[in-house]
Short mmCIF file of C-alpha atoms in Angstrom, two decimals:
data_model
loop_
_atom_site.label_atom_id
_atom_site.label_comp_id
_atom_site.label_asym_id
_atom_site.label_seq_id
_atom_site.Cartn_x
_atom_site.Cartn_y
_atom_site.Cartn_z
CA UNK A 21 -37.50 20.35 -8.56
CA UNK A 22 -34.00 21.80 -8.61
CA UNK A 23 -31.13 19.89 -10.13
CA UNK A 24 -29.44 19.54 -6.74
CA UNK A 25 -32.56 18.10 -5.10
CA UNK A 26 -33.06 15.69 -7.97
CA UNK A 27 -29.49 14.42 -7.61
CA UNK A 28 -29.92 13.94 -3.87
CA UNK A 29 -33.16 12.01 -4.39
CA UNK A 30 -31.48 9.75 -6.96
CA UNK A 31 -28.53 9.11 -4.65
CA UNK A 32 -30.89 8.25 -1.81
CA UNK A 33 -32.68 5.77 -4.06
CA UNK A 34 -29.43 4.13 -5.12
CA UNK A 35 -28.09 4.02 -1.57
CA UNK A 36 -31.29 2.33 -0.41
CA UNK A 37 -30.90 -0.27 -3.14
CA UNK A 38 -27.41 -1.01 -1.83
CA UNK A 39 -28.58 -1.42 1.74
CA UNK A 40 -26.54 1.51 3.06
CA UNK A 41 -27.49 4.73 4.80
CA UNK A 42 -27.39 8.01 2.93
CA UNK A 43 -27.67 10.28 5.97
CA UNK A 44 -26.02 8.51 8.87
CA UNK A 45 -22.25 8.67 9.15
CA UNK A 46 -21.79 5.09 10.29
CA UNK A 47 -22.03 1.62 8.84
CA UNK A 48 -25.46 0.05 8.68
CA UNK A 49 -24.33 -3.42 7.56
CA UNK A 50 -21.85 -5.77 9.24
CA UNK A 51 -20.53 -6.80 5.84
CA UNK A 52 -19.95 -3.45 4.17
CA UNK A 53 -17.71 -5.08 1.56
CA UNK A 54 -20.79 -6.71 0.03
CA UNK A 55 -22.39 -3.31 -0.38
CA UNK A 56 -19.17 -2.08 -1.91
CA UNK A 57 -19.23 -4.80 -4.54
CA UNK A 58 -22.76 -3.85 -5.48
CA UNK A 59 -21.81 -0.18 -5.51
CA UNK A 60 -19.18 -0.95 -8.15
CA UNK A 61 -22.00 -2.06 -10.45
CA UNK A 62 -23.94 1.21 -10.36
CA UNK A 63 -23.58 3.85 -13.09
CA UNK A 64 -20.25 5.73 -13.18
CA UNK A 65 -21.90 9.03 -12.24
CA UNK A 66 -22.98 7.62 -8.87
CA UNK A 67 -21.81 9.73 -5.95
CA UNK A 68 -21.01 7.98 -2.68
CA UNK A 69 -23.54 9.25 -0.13
CA UNK A 70 -21.96 11.75 2.22
CA UNK A 71 -22.67 9.78 5.38
CA UNK A 72 -21.12 6.63 3.93
CA UNK A 73 -18.05 8.52 2.71
CA UNK A 74 -17.52 10.02 6.17
CA UNK A 75 -17.72 6.60 7.77
CA UNK A 76 -15.25 5.14 5.27
CA UNK A 77 -12.81 8.00 5.83
CA UNK A 78 -12.91 7.56 9.60
CA UNK A 79 -12.42 3.82 9.30
CA UNK A 80 -9.50 4.28 6.90
CA UNK A 81 -7.81 6.64 9.36
CA UNK A 82 -8.08 4.00 12.09
CA UNK A 83 -6.10 1.58 9.91
CA UNK A 84 -3.60 3.94 8.26
CA UNK A 85 -3.07 6.82 10.68
CA UNK A 86 -3.42 9.34 7.82
CA UNK A 87 -4.50 12.93 8.38
CA UNK A 88 -8.16 13.57 7.60
CA UNK A 89 -7.53 15.43 4.34
CA UNK A 90 -5.33 12.62 3.00
CA UNK A 91 -7.78 9.87 3.91
CA UNK A 92 -10.64 11.83 2.38
CA UNK A 93 -8.73 12.19 -0.91
CA UNK A 94 -7.89 8.49 -1.07
CA UNK A 95 -11.11 6.80 0.02
CA UNK A 96 -12.72 4.89 -2.84
CA UNK A 97 -16.12 5.40 -4.47
CA UNK A 98 -16.72 1.65 -4.60
CA UNK A 99 -17.48 1.24 -0.91
CA UNK A 100 -13.89 0.25 -0.07
CA UNK A 101 -11.20 2.14 1.85
CA UNK A 102 -9.45 2.82 -1.45
CA UNK A 103 -6.05 1.36 -0.56
CA UNK A 104 -6.00 -0.84 -3.67
CA UNK A 105 -8.18 1.22 -5.99
CA UNK A 106 -5.69 2.80 -8.38
CA UNK A 107 -4.62 3.06 -12.00
CA UNK A 108 -2.56 0.25 -13.53
CA UNK A 109 0.53 2.46 -13.75
CA UNK A 110 0.19 3.32 -10.06
CA UNK A 111 -0.08 -0.35 -9.17
CA UNK A 112 3.08 -1.13 -11.11
CA UNK A 113 4.98 1.66 -9.37
CA UNK A 114 3.84 0.52 -5.94
CA UNK A 115 4.91 -3.05 -6.67
CA UNK A 116 8.36 -1.83 -7.73
CA UNK A 117 8.61 0.28 -4.58
CA UNK A 118 7.82 -2.80 -2.48
CA UNK A 119 11.03 -4.40 -3.76
CA UNK A 120 13.00 -1.35 -2.69
CA UNK A 121 11.33 -0.77 0.66
CA UNK A 122 11.25 -4.36 1.86
CA UNK A 123 14.73 -5.56 0.90
CA UNK A 124 17.68 -4.97 3.21
CA UNK A 125 20.85 -7.01 3.17
CA UNK A 126 20.98 -10.25 1.14
CA UNK A 127 22.26 -8.33 -1.88
CA UNK A 128 23.15 -11.59 -3.63
CA UNK A 129 19.53 -12.80 -3.37
CA UNK A 130 17.65 -9.57 -4.03
CA UNK A 131 19.47 -6.88 -6.05
CA UNK A 132 16.80 -4.39 -4.97
CA UNK A 133 18.58 -4.16 -1.61
CA UNK A 134 21.16 -2.00 -3.42
CA UNK A 135 18.54 0.65 -4.18
CA UNK A 136 18.72 1.96 -0.61
CA UNK A 137 14.98 2.61 -0.31
CA UNK A 138 14.64 0.48 2.83
CA UNK A 139 16.06 3.43 4.80
CA UNK A 140 12.92 5.43 4.00
CA UNK A 141 10.98 3.29 6.49
CA UNK A 142 13.35 4.32 9.28
CA UNK A 143 11.90 7.83 9.00
CA UNK A 144 8.46 8.83 10.22
CA UNK A 145 6.42 8.18 7.07
CA UNK A 146 2.73 7.54 6.41
CA UNK A 147 1.58 6.01 3.15
CA UNK A 148 -1.48 7.68 1.65
CA UNK A 149 -2.49 5.84 -1.55
CA UNK A 150 -4.79 7.68 -3.94
CA UNK A 151 -6.12 6.63 -7.32
CA UNK A 152 -3.59 8.48 -9.47
CA UNK A 153 -0.75 9.01 -7.01
CA UNK A 154 0.97 7.65 -3.95
CA UNK A 155 1.48 10.32 -1.30
CA UNK A 156 4.13 9.79 1.37
CA UNK A 157 3.56 12.11 4.32
CA UNK A 158 6.64 12.77 6.42
CA UNK A 159 8.15 15.42 8.66
CA UNK A 160 11.46 15.03 6.78
CA UNK A 161 10.44 15.37 3.10
CA UNK A 162 13.83 16.60 1.90
CA UNK A 163 15.62 13.54 3.32
CA UNK A 164 13.01 11.07 2.11
CA UNK A 165 12.87 12.53 -1.41
CA UNK A 166 16.63 12.18 -1.77
CA UNK A 167 16.43 8.40 -1.40
CA UNK A 168 13.95 8.08 -4.26
CA UNK A 169 15.96 10.30 -6.59
CA UNK A 170 19.15 8.39 -5.74
CA UNK A 171 17.59 4.92 -6.17
CA UNK A 172 18.30 4.82 -9.90
CA UNK A 173 14.73 3.87 -10.78
CA UNK A 174 13.88 6.78 -13.04
CA UNK A 175 12.29 9.30 -10.66
CA UNK A 176 12.20 12.90 -11.86
CA UNK A 177 10.97 16.08 -10.18
CA UNK A 178 7.76 17.12 -11.92
CA UNK A 179 6.72 19.98 -9.64
CA UNK A 180 7.99 21.72 -6.54
CA UNK A 181 4.89 23.69 -5.50
CA UNK A 182 5.99 24.40 -1.96
CA UNK A 183 8.91 24.01 0.39
CA UNK A 184 8.44 20.50 1.72
CA UNK A 185 6.45 19.11 -1.23
CA UNK A 186 8.02 17.06 -4.02
CA UNK A 187 5.80 15.98 -6.92
CA UNK A 188 7.77 13.24 -8.67
CA UNK A 189 7.15 11.29 -11.84
CA UNK A 190 8.39 7.76 -12.39
CA UNK A 191 9.46 7.88 -16.02
CA UNK A 192 9.12 4.13 -16.82
CA UNK A 193 5.47 4.00 -15.70
CA UNK A 194 4.42 7.64 -15.85
CA UNK A 195 3.01 7.25 -12.32
CA UNK A 196 3.15 10.04 -9.78
CA UNK A 197 4.77 9.93 -6.34
CA UNK A 198 4.27 12.85 -3.95
CA UNK A 199 6.43 13.38 -0.88
CA UNK A 200 4.87 16.00 1.35
CA UNK A 201 5.26 17.41 4.83
CA UNK A 202 1.56 18.23 4.92
CA UNK A 203 -1.30 16.27 3.41
CA UNK A 204 -3.17 19.48 2.59
CA UNK A 205 -0.73 20.54 -0.16
CA UNK A 206 -2.28 21.90 -3.33
CA UNK A 207 -1.12 21.99 -6.92
CA UNK A 208 0.02 25.49 -7.80
CA UNK A 209 2.78 27.30 -9.65
CA UNK A 210 6.12 25.62 -9.06
CA UNK A 211 8.71 27.44 -6.99
CA UNK A 212 11.40 26.22 -9.34
CA UNK A 213 13.50 23.09 -9.15
CA UNK A 214 15.89 22.53 -6.24
CA UNK A 215 19.50 22.17 -7.31
CA UNK A 216 20.60 18.64 -8.12
CA UNK A 217 17.20 17.24 -9.13
CA UNK A 218 16.49 16.29 -12.73
CA UNK A 219 13.25 17.25 -14.45
CA UNK A 220 10.95 15.06 -16.51
CA UNK A 221 12.69 16.21 -19.69
CA UNK A 222 15.79 14.18 -18.74
CA UNK A 223 15.60 10.63 -20.21
CA UNK A 224 16.60 7.46 -18.40
CA UNK A 225 20.32 6.93 -17.99
CA UNK A 226 22.03 3.66 -18.88
CA UNK A 227 22.47 2.93 -15.18
CA UNK A 228 18.74 3.37 -14.61
CA UNK A 229 17.88 1.15 -17.56
CA UNK A 230 20.08 -1.63 -16.25
CA UNK A 231 18.61 -1.36 -12.78
CA UNK A 232 15.06 -1.47 -14.12
CA UNK A 233 15.89 -4.48 -16.29
CA UNK A 234 16.94 -6.38 -13.15
CA UNK A 235 13.36 -6.29 -11.85
CA UNK A 236 11.71 -9.71 -12.34
CA UNK A 237 8.52 -10.07 -14.33
CA UNK A 238 5.36 -9.94 -12.22
CA UNK A 239 1.95 -11.36 -12.94
CA UNK A 240 -1.03 -9.07 -12.50
CA UNK A 241 -2.07 -10.80 -9.28
CA UNK A 242 1.46 -10.68 -7.86
CA UNK A 243 1.66 -7.00 -8.69
CA UNK A 244 -1.49 -6.39 -6.63
CA UNK A 245 0.00 -8.26 -3.67
CA UNK A 246 3.27 -6.35 -3.73
CA UNK A 247 1.52 -3.02 -4.25
CA UNK A 248 -0.65 -3.88 -1.26
CA UNK A 249 2.45 -4.31 0.89
CA UNK A 250 3.61 -0.80 0.02
CA UNK A 251 0.26 0.82 0.81
CA UNK A 252 0.04 -0.95 4.19
CA UNK A 253 3.60 -0.42 5.43
CA UNK A 254 2.45 1.38 8.58
CA UNK A 255 -1.08 0.00 8.89
CA UNK A 256 -2.50 -1.38 12.11
CA UNK A 257 -5.68 -3.00 13.33
CA UNK A 258 -7.95 -0.63 15.29
CA UNK A 259 -8.46 -3.40 17.87
CA UNK A 260 -4.68 -3.90 18.26
CA UNK A 261 -4.69 -7.41 16.83
CA UNK A 262 -1.83 -6.65 14.43
CA UNK A 263 0.43 -3.77 13.43
CA UNK A 264 3.26 -3.39 10.91
CA UNK A 265 5.11 -0.33 12.25
CA UNK A 266 6.79 0.50 8.93
CA UNK A 267 8.59 -2.85 9.19
CA UNK A 268 10.83 -1.17 11.78
CA UNK A 269 9.20 -1.33 15.21
CA UNK A 270 6.27 -2.97 16.99
CA UNK A 271 3.56 -0.42 17.84
CA UNK A 272 1.85 -3.00 20.06
CA UNK A 273 5.03 -3.62 22.08
CA UNK A 274 4.29 -7.26 22.77
CA UNK A 275 6.76 -9.32 24.83
CA UNK A 276 7.43 -11.49 21.78
CA UNK A 277 8.82 -8.54 19.82
CA UNK A 278 11.18 -9.94 17.21
CA UNK A 279 13.48 -6.95 17.57
CA UNK A 280 14.04 -7.79 21.24
CA UNK A 281 14.99 -11.35 20.29
CA UNK A 282 17.12 -10.86 17.20
CA UNK A 283 17.92 -7.19 16.68
CA UNK A 284 18.34 -7.60 12.91
CA UNK A 285 16.39 -5.71 10.26
CA UNK A 286 17.67 -7.72 7.30
CA UNK A 287 14.88 -9.00 5.08
CA UNK A 288 14.26 -10.11 1.53
CA UNK A 289 11.30 -9.91 -0.84
CA UNK A 290 11.95 -11.58 -4.17
CA UNK A 291 10.48 -13.91 -6.75
CA UNK A 292 9.12 -13.89 -10.29
CA UNK A 293 5.80 -14.15 -12.09
CA UNK A 294 3.29 -15.68 -9.66
CA UNK A 295 5.71 -16.90 -6.96
CA UNK A 296 7.11 -14.48 -4.38
CA UNK A 297 8.74 -14.95 -0.99
CA UNK A 298 9.41 -12.77 2.04
CA UNK A 299 12.04 -13.84 4.58
CA UNK A 300 12.41 -11.89 7.82
CA UNK A 301 14.78 -12.05 10.74
CA UNK A 302 12.94 -9.34 12.57
CA UNK A 303 9.81 -7.24 12.51
CA UNK A 304 7.10 -7.21 11.38
CA UNK A 305 5.56 -10.47 12.50
CA UNK A 306 4.58 -12.62 9.56
CA UNK A 307 1.03 -13.21 10.82
CA UNK A 308 0.61 -9.43 11.02
CA UNK A 309 1.64 -9.07 7.37
CA UNK A 310 -0.83 -11.76 6.33
CA UNK A 311 -3.69 -10.16 8.24
CA UNK A 312 -2.98 -6.70 6.86
CA UNK A 313 -3.34 -8.07 3.32
CA UNK A 314 -6.44 -10.17 3.94
CA UNK A 315 -8.43 -8.74 6.87
CA UNK A 316 -12.03 -7.70 6.35
CA UNK A 317 -12.45 -4.10 5.16
CA UNK A 318 -8.72 -3.29 4.94
CA UNK A 319 -7.43 -6.32 3.00
CA UNK A 320 -6.91 -6.74 -0.73
CA UNK A 321 -10.20 -7.93 -2.28
CA UNK A 322 -9.96 -11.67 -2.95
CA UNK A 323 -6.74 -12.25 -0.97
CA UNK A 324 -6.60 -15.16 1.51
CA UNK A 325 -3.93 -16.68 3.73
CA UNK A 326 -3.06 -20.15 4.98
CA UNK A 327 -0.81 -21.16 7.84
CA UNK A 328 1.51 -23.97 6.74
CA UNK A 329 3.37 -24.35 10.01
CA UNK A 330 6.86 -23.09 9.20
CA UNK A 331 5.51 -20.24 7.07
CA UNK A 332 2.36 -18.46 5.91
CA UNK A 333 1.13 -18.19 2.33
CA UNK A 334 -1.01 -15.30 1.09
CA UNK A 335 -2.82 -16.05 -2.17
CA UNK A 336 -4.53 -13.83 -4.71
CA UNK A 337 -5.76 -15.45 -7.90
CA UNK A 338 -2.82 -17.47 -9.23
CA UNK A 339 -0.20 -15.54 -7.25
CA UNK A 340 1.26 -16.64 -3.92
CA UNK A 341 3.38 -14.80 -1.37
CA UNK A 342 5.18 -17.13 1.05
CA UNK A 343 6.24 -15.40 4.28
CA UNK A 344 8.89 -16.80 6.65
CA UNK A 345 9.94 -15.29 9.96
CA UNK A 346 8.95 -14.59 13.59
CA UNK A 347 5.30 -14.60 14.59
CA UNK A 348 3.21 -12.58 16.98
CA UNK A 349 1.14 -15.64 17.84
CA UNK A 350 3.24 -18.84 18.10
CA UNK A 351 2.03 -21.91 16.23
CA UNK A 352 0.73 -24.64 18.57
CA UNK A 353 3.06 -27.63 18.55
CA UNK A 354 0.18 -29.89 17.59
CA UNK A 355 -0.73 -27.93 14.47
CA UNK A 356 0.05 -29.70 11.22
CA UNK A 357 0.99 -27.93 8.04
CA UNK A 358 -1.27 -28.58 5.10
CA UNK A 359 -0.05 -28.51 1.51
CA UNK A 360 -1.06 -25.63 -0.70
CA UNK A 361 -2.38 -26.26 -4.19
CA UNK A 362 0.29 -25.94 -6.85
CA UNK A 363 0.09 -23.08 -9.32
CA UNK A 364 -0.67 -24.30 -12.79
CA UNK A 365 -0.50 -21.05 -14.70
CA UNK A 366 1.68 -18.12 -15.56
CA UNK A 367 0.97 -14.45 -15.43
#
């Protein structure tokens, strides 16, 4: 028996033990997450069966809108869509980016509003999270890259392999951020560094150190929640139950669109340790945010949400994210808010 045939036979055996199909490119279980949890327990050399991987990639595209090559690179080997499967340094970077992307106005409440990163979401951008990098796909890479370099957070240009591709390193975490016009970019010899961009040999400035020191401490669970917000900025439900629209517009165009009512994009995301709060005057709808973080298949593993009447609380472990603002589905007047259990621990 050849080595290739032996590997295929072993993968078929393992796939059968997990209750998933090796050959068919569709899901064979209604609760695929359960199979994913079991898959995480198999030996590290396990290869996701091709049919299962294809099904996961197609499902991920339905939620994220990524190009095929990007979704294929980011889909996890644990039976998940891979949106939250990343290195610890990547998770920290994504949580920091959430503060920049989702704060606008309210400078006295959230200093991160001064970073200017919220403007990135006004461009056409698609988040493509991968294990060791976050790829932002956009048709205006030069404009988008400028905002990250100007944010004062310690971004440096690591590689410039092609016109329209910026491979950046976040010095404080060592995590990689890629801004690309095309998801099919490949690592190759750099074309040199565009004028005005600092390389990774340039240390943090005093201004950058001060800005980074202003970031509140985050617990591990809170970091996962905030990182999840970044990865799902433009996600939407395939059945059109919810959509985030880069926190800028409503892809579902419902009559209750918050933008039609208020016309204000000011928002704040701030907190410390295990307690974080989002306050919105406009889009997205707060029930859409909660569902994107907790929905089956696309949500953060272990995250849940509760409707408390005047706001929604998303919980993960000891961390909570309270969300205030307009809703897609109004709360019935007879619904009563129920108290949420108090947090007894720290990070």
